[in-house]
GROMACS .gro file of C-alpha atoms in nm:
model
  469
    1UNK     CA    1  -3.715  -5.444  -3.770
    2UNK     CA    2  -3.678  -5.778  -3.598
    3UNK     CA    3  -3.442  -6.042  -3.730
    4UNK     CA    4  -3.609  -6.296  -3.956
    5UNK     CA    5  -3.604  -6.660  -3.862
    6UNK     CA    6  -3.554  -6.777  -4.213
    7UNK     CA    7  -3.386  -6.649  -4.529
    8UNK     CA    8  -3.588  -6.523  -4.817
    9UNK     CA    9  -3.526  -6.851  -5.007
   10UNK     CA   10  -3.712  -7.059  -4.748
   11UNK     CA   11  -4.011  -6.833  -4.681
   12UNK     CA   12  -4.346  -6.864  -4.853
   13UNK     CA   13  -4.367  -6.730  -5.199
   14UNK     CA   14  -4.585  -6.446  -5.089
   15UNK     CA   15  -4.331  -6.312  -4.845
   16UNK     CA   16  -4.204  -5.956  -4.914
   17UNK     CA   17  -3.828  -5.904  -4.984
   18UNK     CA   18  -3.655  -5.803  -4.661
   19UNK     CA   19  -3.322  -5.728  -4.514
   20UNK     CA   20  -3.160  -6.010  -4.308
   21UNK     CA   21  -2.942  -5.975  -3.992
   22UNK     CA   22  -2.627  -6.149  -4.098
   23UNK     CA   23  -2.340  -5.929  -3.964
   24UNK     CA   24  -2.182  -6.054  -3.647
   25UNK     CA   25  -1.927  -5.860  -3.442
   26UNK     CA   26  -1.642  -6.015  -3.648
   27UNK     CA   27  -1.782  -5.929  -3.985
   28UNK     CA   28  -1.897  -5.586  -3.863
   29UNK     CA   29  -1.550  -5.505  -3.738
   30UNK     CA   30  -1.411  -5.642  -4.058
   31UNK     CA   31  -1.634  -5.413  -4.251
   32UNK     CA   32  -1.524  -5.107  -4.065
   33UNK     CA   33  -1.155  -5.189  -4.071
   34UNK     CA   34  -1.161  -5.291  -4.431
   35UNK     CA   35  -1.305  -4.945  -4.517
   36UNK     CA   36  -1.072  -4.755  -4.280
   37UNK     CA   37  -0.745  -4.929  -4.378
   38UNK     CA   38  -0.819  -4.949  -4.750
   39UNK     CA   39  -0.621  -4.718  -4.971
   40UNK     CA   40  -0.611  -4.440  -4.710
   41UNK     CA   41  -0.261  -4.458  -4.560
   42UNK     CA   42  -0.106  -4.590  -4.859
   43UNK     CA   43  -0.215  -4.304  -5.084
   44UNK     CA   44  -0.226  -4.004  -4.836
   45UNK     CA   45   0.107  -4.015  -4.661
   46UNK     CA   46   0.267  -3.785  -4.932
   47UNK     CA   47  -0.032  -3.550  -4.905
   48UNK     CA   48  -0.011  -3.552  -4.529
   49UNK     CA   49   0.362  -3.471  -4.525
   50UNK     CA   50   0.308  -3.200  -4.792
   51UNK     CA   51   0.041  -3.019  -4.574
   52UNK     CA   52   0.304  -2.908  -4.317
   53UNK     CA   53   0.626  -2.979  -4.521
   54UNK     CA   54   0.766  -3.265  -4.302
   55UNK     CA   55   0.709  -3.529  -4.037
   56UNK     CA   56   0.545  -3.268  -3.805
   57UNK     CA   57   0.234  -3.322  -4.022
   58UNK     CA   58   0.178  -3.638  -3.804
   59UNK     CA   59   0.040  -3.392  -3.546
   60UNK     CA   60  -0.257  -3.346  -3.780
   61UNK     CA   61  -0.303  -3.713  -3.785
   62UNK     CA   62  -0.326  -3.715  -3.402
   63UNK     CA   63  -0.573  -3.435  -3.392
   64UNK     CA   64  -0.788  -3.634  -3.644
   65UNK     CA   65  -0.763  -3.937  -3.410
   66UNK     CA   66  -0.901  -3.734  -3.115
   67UNK     CA   67  -1.190  -3.609  -3.331
   68UNK     CA   68  -1.267  -3.957  -3.459
   69UNK     CA   69  -1.263  -4.125  -3.121
   70UNK     CA   70  -1.501  -3.866  -2.977
   71UNK     CA   71  -1.723  -3.872  -3.279
   72UNK     CA   72  -1.724  -4.253  -3.275
   73UNK     CA   73  -1.900  -4.232  -2.937
   74UNK     CA   74  -2.170  -4.021  -3.103
   75UNK     CA   75  -2.218  -4.282  -3.372
   76UNK     CA   76  -2.212  -4.560  -3.120
   77UNK     CA   77  -2.498  -4.424  -2.909
   78UNK     CA   78  -2.707  -4.330  -3.208
   79UNK     CA   79  -2.643  -4.658  -3.387
   80UNK     CA   80  -2.712  -4.876  -3.087
   81UNK     CA   81  -3.035  -4.688  -3.004
   82UNK     CA   82  -3.160  -4.676  -3.372
   83UNK     CA   83  -3.016  -4.969  -3.561
   84UNK     CA   84  -3.196  -4.910  -3.892
   85UNK     CA   85  -3.071  -4.891  -4.245
   86UNK     CA   86  -2.936  -4.544  -4.359
   87UNK     CA   87  -2.735  -4.443  -4.054
   88UNK     CA   88  -2.727  -4.067  -4.040
   89UNK     CA   89  -3.044  -4.021  -4.233
   90UNK     CA   90  -3.227  -4.222  -3.974
   91UNK     CA   91  -3.066  -4.039  -3.677
   92UNK     CA   92  -3.119  -3.689  -3.806
   93UNK     CA   93  -3.481  -3.751  -3.891
   94UNK     CA   94  -3.554  -3.884  -3.545
   95UNK     CA   95  -3.352  -3.627  -3.349
   96UNK     CA   96  -3.494  -3.316  -3.524
   97UNK     CA   97  -3.854  -3.446  -3.565
   98UNK     CA   98  -4.001  -3.636  -3.860
   99UNK     CA   99  -4.273  -3.395  -3.945
  100UNK     CA  100  -4.078  -3.069  -3.960
  101UNK     CA  101  -3.703  -2.990  -3.916
  102UNK     CA  102  -3.619  -3.356  -3.936
  103UNK     CA  103  -3.755  -3.356  -4.293
  104UNK     CA  104  -3.514  -3.081  -4.393
  105UNK     CA  105  -3.215  -3.243  -4.218
  106UNK     CA  106  -3.295  -3.583  -4.365
  107UNK     CA  107  -3.335  -3.437  -4.709
  108UNK     CA  108  -3.018  -3.233  -4.696
  109UNK     CA  109  -2.824  -3.536  -4.572
  110UNK     CA  110  -2.933  -3.749  -4.863
  111UNK     CA  111  -2.882  -3.448  -5.105
  112UNK     CA  112  -2.521  -3.405  -4.996
  113UNK     CA  113  -2.458  -3.775  -4.970
  114UNK     CA  114  -2.539  -3.830  -5.333
  115UNK     CA  115  -2.225  -3.629  -5.396
  116UNK     CA  116  -2.002  -3.702  -5.095
  117UNK     CA  117  -2.064  -4.073  -5.083
  118UNK     CA  118  -1.950  -4.137  -5.442
  119UNK     CA  119  -1.651  -3.899  -5.380
  120UNK     CA  120  -1.531  -4.112  -5.098
  121UNK     CA  121  -1.566  -4.430  -5.297
  122UNK     CA  122  -1.395  -4.266  -5.591
  123UNK     CA  123  -1.092  -4.182  -5.378
  124UNK     CA  124  -1.031  -4.555  -5.346
  125UNK     CA  125  -1.059  -4.598  -5.726
  126UNK     CA  126  -0.802  -4.318  -5.765
  127UNK     CA  127  -0.569  -4.486  -5.525
  128UNK     CA  128  -0.607  -4.809  -5.708
  129UNK     CA  129  -0.511  -4.642  -6.033
  130UNK     CA  130  -0.208  -4.468  -5.868
  131UNK     CA  131  -0.067  -4.798  -5.750
  132UNK     CA  132  -0.144  -4.970  -6.082
  133UNK     CA  133   0.085  -4.716  -6.241
  134UNK     CA  134   0.384  -4.877  -6.052
  135UNK     CA  135   0.304  -5.201  -6.241
  136UNK     CA  136   0.225  -5.018  -6.564
  137UNK     CA  137   0.462  -4.722  -6.608
  138UNK     CA  138   0.291  -4.616  -6.935
  139UNK     CA  139  -0.056  -4.576  -6.770
  140UNK     CA  140  -0.173  -4.265  -6.942
  141UNK     CA  141  -0.472  -4.050  -6.836
  142UNK     CA  142  -0.716  -4.225  -7.085
  143UNK     CA  143  -0.615  -4.562  -6.950
  144UNK     CA  144  -0.654  -4.442  -6.594
  145UNK     CA  145  -1.019  -4.367  -6.674
  146UNK     CA  146  -1.062  -4.708  -6.830
  147UNK     CA  147  -0.909  -4.876  -6.521
  148UNK     CA  148  -1.127  -4.684  -6.284
  149UNK     CA  149  -1.431  -4.780  -6.481
  150UNK     CA  150  -1.346  -5.155  -6.489
  151UNK     CA  151  -1.280  -5.163  -6.111
  152UNK     CA  152  -1.604  -4.971  -6.043
  153UNK     CA  153  -1.808  -5.207  -6.256
  154UNK     CA  154  -1.644  -5.511  -6.083
  155UNK     CA  155  -1.734  -5.370  -5.747
  156UNK     CA  156  -2.095  -5.338  -5.841
  157UNK     CA  157  -2.101  -5.700  -5.978
  158UNK     CA  158  -1.950  -5.843  -5.650
  159UNK     CA  159  -2.209  -5.658  -5.439
  160UNK     CA  160  -2.498  -5.771  -5.650
  161UNK     CA  161  -2.580  -6.059  -5.436
  162UNK     CA  162  -2.726  -6.168  -5.097
  163UNK     CA  163  -2.589  -6.015  -4.773
  164UNK     CA  164  -2.465  -6.348  -4.624
  165UNK     CA  165  -2.237  -6.392  -4.920
  166UNK     CA  166  -2.119  -6.038  -4.888
  167UNK     CA  167  -2.034  -6.087  -4.515
  168UNK     CA  168  -1.802  -6.378  -4.624
  169UNK     CA  169  -1.639  -6.168  -4.897
  170UNK     CA  170  -1.591  -5.880  -4.650
  171UNK     CA  171  -1.392  -6.105  -4.411
  172UNK     CA  172  -1.168  -6.235  -4.692
  173UNK     CA  173  -1.090  -5.882  -4.811
  174UNK     CA  174  -1.022  -5.790  -4.448
  175UNK     CA  175  -0.770  -6.070  -4.405
  176UNK     CA  176  -0.589  -5.949  -4.727
  177UNK     CA  177  -0.584  -5.593  -4.582
  178UNK     CA  178  -0.436  -5.717  -4.249
  179UNK     CA  179  -0.166  -5.905  -4.442
  180UNK     CA  180  -0.075  -5.594  -4.631
  181UNK     CA  181  -0.046  -5.351  -4.343
  182UNK     CA  182   0.130  -5.594  -4.113
  183UNK     CA  183   0.388  -5.661  -4.391
  184UNK     CA  184   0.456  -5.287  -4.396
  185UNK     CA  185   0.484  -5.262  -4.026
  186UNK     CA  186   0.722  -5.557  -3.988
  187UNK     CA  187   0.944  -5.434  -4.269
  188UNK     CA  188   0.948  -5.087  -4.121
  189UNK     CA  189   1.025  -5.206  -3.773
  190UNK     CA  190   1.325  -5.409  -3.886
  191UNK     CA  191   1.459  -5.132  -4.112
  192UNK     CA  192   1.346  -4.824  -3.906
  193UNK     CA  193   1.582  -4.521  -3.917
  194UNK     CA  194   1.484  -4.263  -3.656
  195UNK     CA  195   1.703  -4.002  -3.820
  196UNK     CA  196   1.479  -4.018  -4.131
  197UNK     CA  197   1.154  -4.046  -3.941
  198UNK     CA  198   1.225  -3.744  -3.718
  199UNK     CA  199   1.403  -3.534  -3.973
  200UNK     CA  200   1.215  -3.203  -3.904
  201UNK     CA  201   1.278  -2.908  -4.123
  202UNK     CA  202   1.381  -2.571  -3.977
  203UNK     CA  203   1.098  -2.399  -3.799
  204UNK     CA  204   0.871  -2.705  -3.809
  205UNK     CA  205   0.682  -2.602  -3.501
  206UNK     CA  206   0.657  -2.221  -3.548
  207UNK     CA  207   0.288  -2.168  -3.444
  208UNK     CA  208   0.178  -1.920  -3.706
  209UNK     CA  209  -0.145  -1.883  -3.908
  210UNK     CA  210   0.021  -2.073  -4.188
  211UNK     CA  211   0.106  -2.353  -3.943
  212UNK     CA  212  -0.257  -2.381  -3.831
  213UNK     CA  213  -0.383  -2.380  -4.187
  214UNK     CA  214  -0.143  -2.654  -4.264
  215UNK     CA  215  -0.249  -2.836  -3.955
  216UNK     CA  216  -0.605  -2.812  -4.070
  217UNK     CA  217  -0.513  -2.965  -4.405
  218UNK     CA  218  -0.320  -3.245  -4.243
  219UNK     CA  219  -0.610  -3.312  -4.007
  220UNK     CA  220  -0.852  -3.340  -4.304
  221UNK     CA  221  -0.627  -3.593  -4.466
  222UNK     CA  222  -0.607  -3.782  -4.131
  223UNK     CA  223  -0.982  -3.778  -4.101
  224UNK     CA  224  -1.008  -3.916  -4.453
  225UNK     CA  225  -0.784  -4.202  -4.348
  226UNK     CA  226  -1.017  -4.284  -4.068
  227UNK     CA  227  -1.344  -4.248  -4.244
  228UNK     CA  228  -1.534  -4.571  -4.217
  229UNK     CA  229  -1.517  -4.620  -3.837
  230UNK     CA  230  -1.904  -4.586  -3.854
  231UNK     CA  231  -1.970  -4.792  -4.179
  232UNK     CA  232  -2.159  -5.062  -3.989
  233UNK     CA  233  -2.424  -4.803  -3.891
  234UNK     CA  234  -2.543  -4.776  -4.255
  235UNK     CA  235  -2.661  -5.141  -4.250
  236UNK     CA  236  -2.777  -5.147  -3.884
  237UNK     CA  237  -3.085  -5.339  -3.996
  238UNK     CA  238  -2.866  -5.628  -4.109
  239UNK     CA  239  -2.662  -5.653  -3.786
  240UNK     CA  240  -2.717  -5.924  -3.529
  241UNK     CA  241  -2.772  -5.791  -3.170
  242UNK     CA  242  -2.701  -5.425  -3.289
  243UNK     CA  243  -2.710  -5.279  -2.934
  244UNK     CA  244  -2.383  -5.462  -2.856
  245UNK     CA  245  -2.225  -5.526  -3.200
  246UNK     CA  246  -2.243  -5.165  -3.339
  247UNK     CA  247  -2.068  -4.978  -3.048
  248UNK     CA  248  -1.816  -5.255  -2.996
  249UNK     CA  249  -1.728  -5.278  -3.369
  250UNK     CA  250  -1.675  -4.903  -3.385
  251UNK     CA  251  -1.455  -4.901  -3.073
  252UNK     CA  252  -1.246  -5.200  -3.174
  253UNK     CA  253  -1.196  -5.096  -3.530
  254UNK     CA  254  -1.101  -4.737  -3.424
  255UNK     CA  255  -0.843  -4.843  -3.170
  256UNK     CA  256  -0.704  -5.125  -3.382
  257UNK     CA  257  -0.667  -4.903  -3.691
  258UNK     CA  258  -0.507  -4.620  -3.483
  259UNK     CA  259  -0.238  -4.860  -3.369
  260UNK     CA  260  -0.186  -4.997  -3.716
  261UNK     CA  261  -0.163  -4.651  -3.862
  262UNK     CA  262   0.104  -4.549  -3.619
  263UNK     CA  263   0.310  -4.845  -3.736
  264UNK     CA  264   0.246  -4.786  -4.105
  265UNK     CA  265   0.317  -4.419  -4.105
  266UNK     CA  266   0.642  -4.435  -3.910
  267UNK     CA  267   0.754  -4.749  -4.100
  268UNK     CA  268   0.735  -4.558  -4.435
  269UNK     CA  269   0.894  -4.234  -4.326
  270UNK     CA  270   1.165  -4.428  -4.133
  271UNK     CA  271   1.277  -4.593  -4.452
  272UNK     CA  272   1.191  -4.357  -4.730
  273UNK     CA  273   1.319  -3.993  -4.682
  274UNK     CA  274   1.022  -3.763  -4.685
  275UNK     CA  275   1.210  -3.522  -4.903
  276UNK     CA  276   1.190  -3.776  -5.190
  277UNK     CA  277   0.817  -3.748  -5.216
  278UNK     CA  278   0.735  -3.399  -5.078
  279UNK     CA  279   0.570  -3.197  -5.219
  280UNK     CA  280   0.356  -3.461  -5.362
  281UNK     CA  281   0.270  -3.299  -5.686
  282UNK     CA  282   0.633  -3.282  -5.794
  283UNK     CA  283   0.735  -3.642  -5.732
  284UNK     CA  284   0.578  -3.923  -5.932
  285UNK     CA  285   0.686  -4.167  -5.660
  286UNK     CA  286   0.427  -4.015  -5.428
  287UNK     CA  287   0.156  -4.196  -5.623
  288UNK     CA  288   0.285  -4.540  -5.500
  289UNK     CA  289   0.506  -4.458  -5.191
  290UNK     CA  290   0.447  -4.802  -5.041
  291UNK     CA  291   0.572  -4.973  -5.351
  292UNK     CA  292   0.885  -4.747  -5.339
  293UNK     CA  293   0.924  -4.838  -4.971
  294UNK     CA  294   0.925  -5.211  -5.036
  295UNK     CA  295   1.157  -5.172  -5.331
  296UNK     CA  296   1.418  -4.991  -5.124
  297UNK     CA  297   1.421  -5.280  -4.886
  298UNK     CA  298   1.362  -5.597  -5.089
  299UNK     CA  299   1.397  -5.500  -5.455
  300UNK     CA  300   1.167  -5.476  -5.752
  301UNK     CA  301   1.018  -5.822  -5.752
  302UNK     CA  302   0.893  -5.802  -5.389
  303UNK     CA  303   0.773  -5.450  -5.463
  304UNK     CA  304   0.565  -5.576  -5.751
  305UNK     CA  305   0.406  -5.854  -5.539
  306UNK     CA  306   0.341  -5.608  -5.258
  307UNK     CA  307   0.180  -5.355  -5.500
  308UNK     CA  308  -0.071  -5.627  -5.583
  309UNK     CA  309  -0.150  -5.662  -5.207
  310UNK     CA  310  -0.207  -5.287  -5.196
  311UNK     CA  311  -0.447  -5.309  -5.490
  312UNK     CA  312  -0.633  -5.583  -5.303
  313UNK     CA  313  -0.649  -5.347  -4.996
  314UNK     CA  314  -0.778  -5.062  -5.201
  315UNK     CA  315  -1.045  -5.276  -5.359
  316UNK     CA  316  -1.154  -5.403  -5.020
  317UNK     CA  317  -1.207  -5.047  -4.905
  318UNK     CA  318  -1.430  -4.940  -5.201
  319UNK     CA  319  -1.618  -5.273  -5.162
  320UNK     CA  320  -1.700  -5.192  -4.793
  321UNK     CA  321  -1.796  -4.831  -4.876
  322UNK     CA  322  -2.031  -4.910  -5.157
  323UNK     CA  323  -2.194  -5.180  -4.956
  324UNK     CA  324  -2.282  -4.948  -4.666
  325UNK     CA  325  -2.355  -4.638  -4.864
  326UNK     CA  326  -2.600  -4.818  -5.105
  327UNK     CA  327  -2.834  -4.859  -4.804
  328UNK     CA  328  -2.875  -4.480  -4.742
  329UNK     CA  329  -3.092  -4.377  -5.050
  330UNK     CA  330  -3.280  -4.705  -4.989
  331UNK     CA  331  -3.370  -4.612  -4.631
  332UNK     CA  332  -3.457  -4.254  -4.743
  333UNK     CA  333  -3.680  -4.371  -5.024
  334UNK     CA  334  -3.859  -4.624  -4.791
  335UNK     CA  335  -3.942  -4.332  -4.554
  336UNK     CA  336  -4.068  -4.106  -4.835
  337UNK     CA  337  -3.762  -3.865  -4.838
  338UNK     CA  338  -3.625  -3.975  -5.172
  339UNK     CA  339  -3.733  -4.112  -5.511
  340UNK     CA  340  -3.939  -4.431  -5.457
  341UNK     CA  341  -3.739  -4.632  -5.706
  342UNK     CA  342  -3.443  -4.636  -5.466
  343UNK     CA  343  -3.657  -4.818  -5.206
  344UNK     CA  344  -3.684  -5.125  -5.416
  345UNK     CA  345  -3.523  -5.451  -5.300
  346UNK     CA  346  -3.416  -5.720  -5.547
  347UNK     CA  347  -3.710  -5.966  -5.567
  348UNK     CA  348  -3.495  -6.276  -5.496
  349UNK     CA  349  -3.168  -6.156  -5.347
  350UNK     CA  350  -3.310  -5.905  -5.095
  351UNK     CA  351  -3.077  -5.604  -5.138
  352UNK     CA  352  -3.138  -5.245  -5.264
  353UNK     CA  353  -3.021  -5.297  -5.623
  354UNK     CA  354  -3.134  -4.964  -5.767
  355UNK     CA  355  -2.941  -4.768  -5.503
  356UNK     CA  356  -2.635  -4.993  -5.552
  357UNK     CA  357  -2.622  -4.938  -5.925
  358UNK     CA  358  -2.678  -4.561  -5.913
  359UNK     CA  359  -2.420  -4.487  -5.642
  360UNK     CA  360  -2.179  -4.728  -5.811
  361UNK     CA  361  -2.203  -4.546  -6.139
  362UNK     CA  362  -2.174  -4.195  -5.975
  363UNK     CA  363  -1.853  -4.323  -5.796
  364UNK     CA  364  -1.697  -4.424  -6.122
  365UNK     CA  365  -1.767  -4.079  -6.274
  366UNK     CA  366  -1.616  -3.911  -5.956
  367UNK     CA  367  -1.305  -4.122  -5.994
  368UNK     CA  368  -1.201  -3.919  -6.291
  369UNK     CA  369  -1.095  -3.627  -6.070
  370UNK     CA  370  -0.778  -3.567  -5.863
  371UNK     CA  371  -0.731  -3.721  -5.524
  372UNK     CA  372  -0.673  -3.392  -5.335
  373UNK     CA  373  -0.982  -3.238  -5.478
  374UNK     CA  374  -1.193  -3.539  -5.399
  375UNK     CA  375  -1.080  -3.560  -5.033
  376UNK     CA  376  -1.133  -3.189  -4.959
  377UNK     CA  377  -1.469  -3.176  -5.130
  378UNK     CA  378  -1.613  -3.488  -4.964
  379UNK     CA  379  -1.513  -3.388  -4.611
  380UNK     CA  380  -1.629  -3.025  -4.630
  381UNK     CA  381  -1.957  -3.116  -4.798
  382UNK     CA  382  -2.027  -3.383  -4.527
  383UNK     CA  383  -1.925  -3.193  -4.208
  384UNK     CA  384  -2.213  -2.950  -4.149
  385UNK     CA  385  -2.520  -3.166  -4.195
  386UNK     CA  386  -2.390  -3.511  -4.107
  387UNK     CA  387  -2.119  -3.485  -3.847
  388UNK     CA  388  -2.222  -3.157  -3.678
  389UNK     CA  389  -2.588  -3.233  -3.727
  390UNK     CA  390  -2.554  -3.569  -3.550
  391UNK     CA  391  -2.391  -3.412  -3.253
  392UNK     CA  392  -2.670  -3.165  -3.210
  393UNK     CA  393  -2.918  -3.450  -3.271
  394UNK     CA  394  -2.763  -3.656  -2.993
  395UNK     CA  395  -2.804  -3.373  -2.749
  396UNK     CA  396  -3.155  -3.312  -2.859
  397UNK     CA  397  -3.244  -3.674  -2.806
  398UNK     CA  398  -3.091  -3.680  -2.463
  399UNK     CA  399  -3.313  -3.382  -2.372
  400UNK     CA  400  -3.636  -3.469  -2.560
  401UNK     CA  401  -3.633  -3.850  -2.535
  402UNK     CA  402  -3.473  -3.934  -2.201
  403UNK     CA  403  -3.657  -4.265  -2.189
  404UNK     CA  404  -3.529  -4.395  -2.520
  405UNK     CA  405  -3.369  -4.731  -2.496
  406UNK     CA  406  -2.992  -4.675  -2.519
  407UNK     CA  407  -2.785  -5.007  -2.505
  408UNK     CA  408  -2.481  -4.785  -2.527
  409UNK     CA  409  -2.449  -4.439  -2.366
  410UNK     CA  410  -2.163  -4.195  -2.439
  411UNK     CA  411  -1.888  -4.208  -2.179
  412UNK     CA  412  -1.837  -3.875  -1.994
  413UNK     CA  413  -2.126  -3.717  -2.177
  414UNK     CA  414  -2.122  -3.433  -2.314
  415UNK     CA  415  -1.747  -3.388  -2.316
  416UNK     CA  416  -1.669  -3.612  -2.614
  417UNK     CA  417  -1.962  -3.444  -2.807
  418UNK     CA  418  -1.817  -3.104  -2.740
  419UNK     CA  419  -1.460  -3.211  -2.841
  420UNK     CA  420  -1.597  -3.363  -3.157
  421UNK     CA  421  -1.786  -3.045  -3.247
  422UNK     CA  422  -1.488  -2.818  -3.186
  423UNK     CA  423  -1.280  -3.054  -3.403
  424UNK     CA  424  -1.524  -3.040  -3.692
  425UNK     CA  425  -1.542  -2.664  -3.673
  426UNK     CA  426  -1.159  -2.643  -3.680
  427UNK     CA  427  -1.140  -2.870  -3.991
  428UNK     CA  428  -1.410  -2.671  -4.167
  429UNK     CA  429  -1.265  -2.325  -4.080
  430UNK     CA  430  -0.915  -2.414  -4.205
  431UNK     CA  431  -1.022  -2.535  -4.542
  432UNK     CA  432  -0.957  -2.334  -4.856
  433UNK     CA  433  -1.227  -2.076  -4.909
  434UNK     CA  434  -1.323  -2.196  -5.255
  435UNK     CA  435  -1.387  -2.545  -5.110
  436UNK     CA  436  -1.595  -2.400  -4.829
  437UNK     CA  437  -1.798  -2.207  -5.083
  438UNK     CA  438  -1.847  -2.537  -5.275
  439UNK     CA  439  -1.975  -2.715  -4.967
  440UNK     CA  440  -2.204  -2.435  -4.868
  441UNK     CA  441  -2.325  -2.398  -5.223
  442UNK     CA  442  -2.419  -2.761  -5.240
  443UNK     CA  443  -2.625  -2.729  -4.923
  444UNK     CA  444  -2.784  -2.407  -5.041
  445UNK     CA  445  -2.898  -2.580  -5.359
  446UNK     CA  446  -3.025  -2.862  -5.150
  447UNK     CA  447  -3.232  -2.620  -4.941
  448UNK     CA  448  -3.393  -2.482  -5.250
  449UNK     CA  449  -3.461  -2.824  -5.382
  450UNK     CA  450  -3.619  -2.911  -5.048
  451UNK     CA  451  -3.855  -2.619  -5.063
  452UNK     CA  452  -3.954  -2.702  -5.413
  453UNK     CA  453  -4.011  -3.071  -5.316
  454UNK     CA  454  -4.208  -2.979  -5.010
  455UNK     CA  455  -4.426  -2.730  -5.201
  456UNK     CA  456  -4.514  -2.993  -5.459
  457UNK     CA  457  -4.594  -3.243  -5.184
  458UNK     CA  458  -4.779  -2.979  -4.972
  459UNK     CA  459  -4.571  -3.083  -4.672
  460UNK     CA  460  -4.385  -2.878  -4.403
  461UNK     CA  461  -4.324  -2.586  -4.427
  462UNK     CA  462  -4.606  -2.540  -4.681
  463UNK     CA  463  -4.859  -2.785  -4.553
  464UNK     CA  464  -4.952  -3.018  -4.280
  465UNK     CA  465  -4.863  -3.342  -4.462
  466UNK     CA  466  -4.613  -3.535  -4.239
  467UNK     CA  467  -4.339  -3.776  -4.342
  468UNK     CA  468  -4.458  -4.109  -4.474
  469UNK     CA  469  -4.307  -4.302  -4.180
   0.00000   0.00000   0.00000
């Protein structure tokens, strides 16, 4: 889709609603970083340390970084070559063939995404509620549900507008996020105690089966912290000069957030002894560890103010997530792979309002579960079709469409793709068996639903009808 010359408000009355290319490199990078740096490091450090029982869990965070950097190259090549709305849905359909296997992959992606997308957004709502409990010590479970609902509704309301307004809101949220993380880093750097940061327990690096299972758990948490490095790909049809902006925004945001995370993680464990919040389920302070961190250094008043900044950061993350993810069912519906109602654009504001509302409501409901459950479920559910599927898809496109225009080509191909694939296999294989069964079960139900849907439409594998577009 080419970039329009005028906005919908200045076109002729008969013009159809359309998406506009409003995101520049700055706003695209802001979108990715706001998503990546949202609640992640502020709510998962206790879970990360619990995975291996001490600071050695940072090794899992480094493994996650390697996986993310390599996988980011996959997203960059696919996003630059096919900058349409929907991201992975668009890539999988093209790579595996629209008429046959691509229909299955596209359907399964949307199927699992209806669950995993809201789960990821919900994790931000959960983190918001956790830090709110530092301000409101009497925040009981019923009130947590009320708070999650209010924040979720507010998120929908703010996104119910034109994309150019959203780009400005994204940058403002990004600035707030940067202020928050740099305040943590500066405080940590000036009060850093290496004896606390590197206080390893006995046998910290005994390489046993238990160690590798814990490493896998720590890596899953680390990957969760990085999720969002690809968020701009979901709104590729709204990006200016996508062949340059998409890969650059992915690279810049990943490198910048990696450096920031190093500072944040070591700042906290260099001031707050990890034994005061590990294991996470036994220490209430693990719900708002950064507030405890600021309280130790500056006292309660500053901690209260900083908690408000963390809440701002958490909200910025869910804002960026719901923005990008609302475009996926829209893209699927436009192509005939999902219910047609999701393909509707707002008649005057030009955004997929049905998709926005549905995903927003599902995210609120998912926010009623625990953080650990949400993280494990969303990553395992997403790995097979989306992350692994895209890697295979990239290889297929390199072989079957060598002349496709590729503004960005993966460096050292295929080494990063292989490393990313091995990383995803490791994360999947070290997950608790019941969570694996859950993820596989979701895909199995999706496959059955695909067969029923295809039979009713008399499309592949039951007929010759091809995809709508």
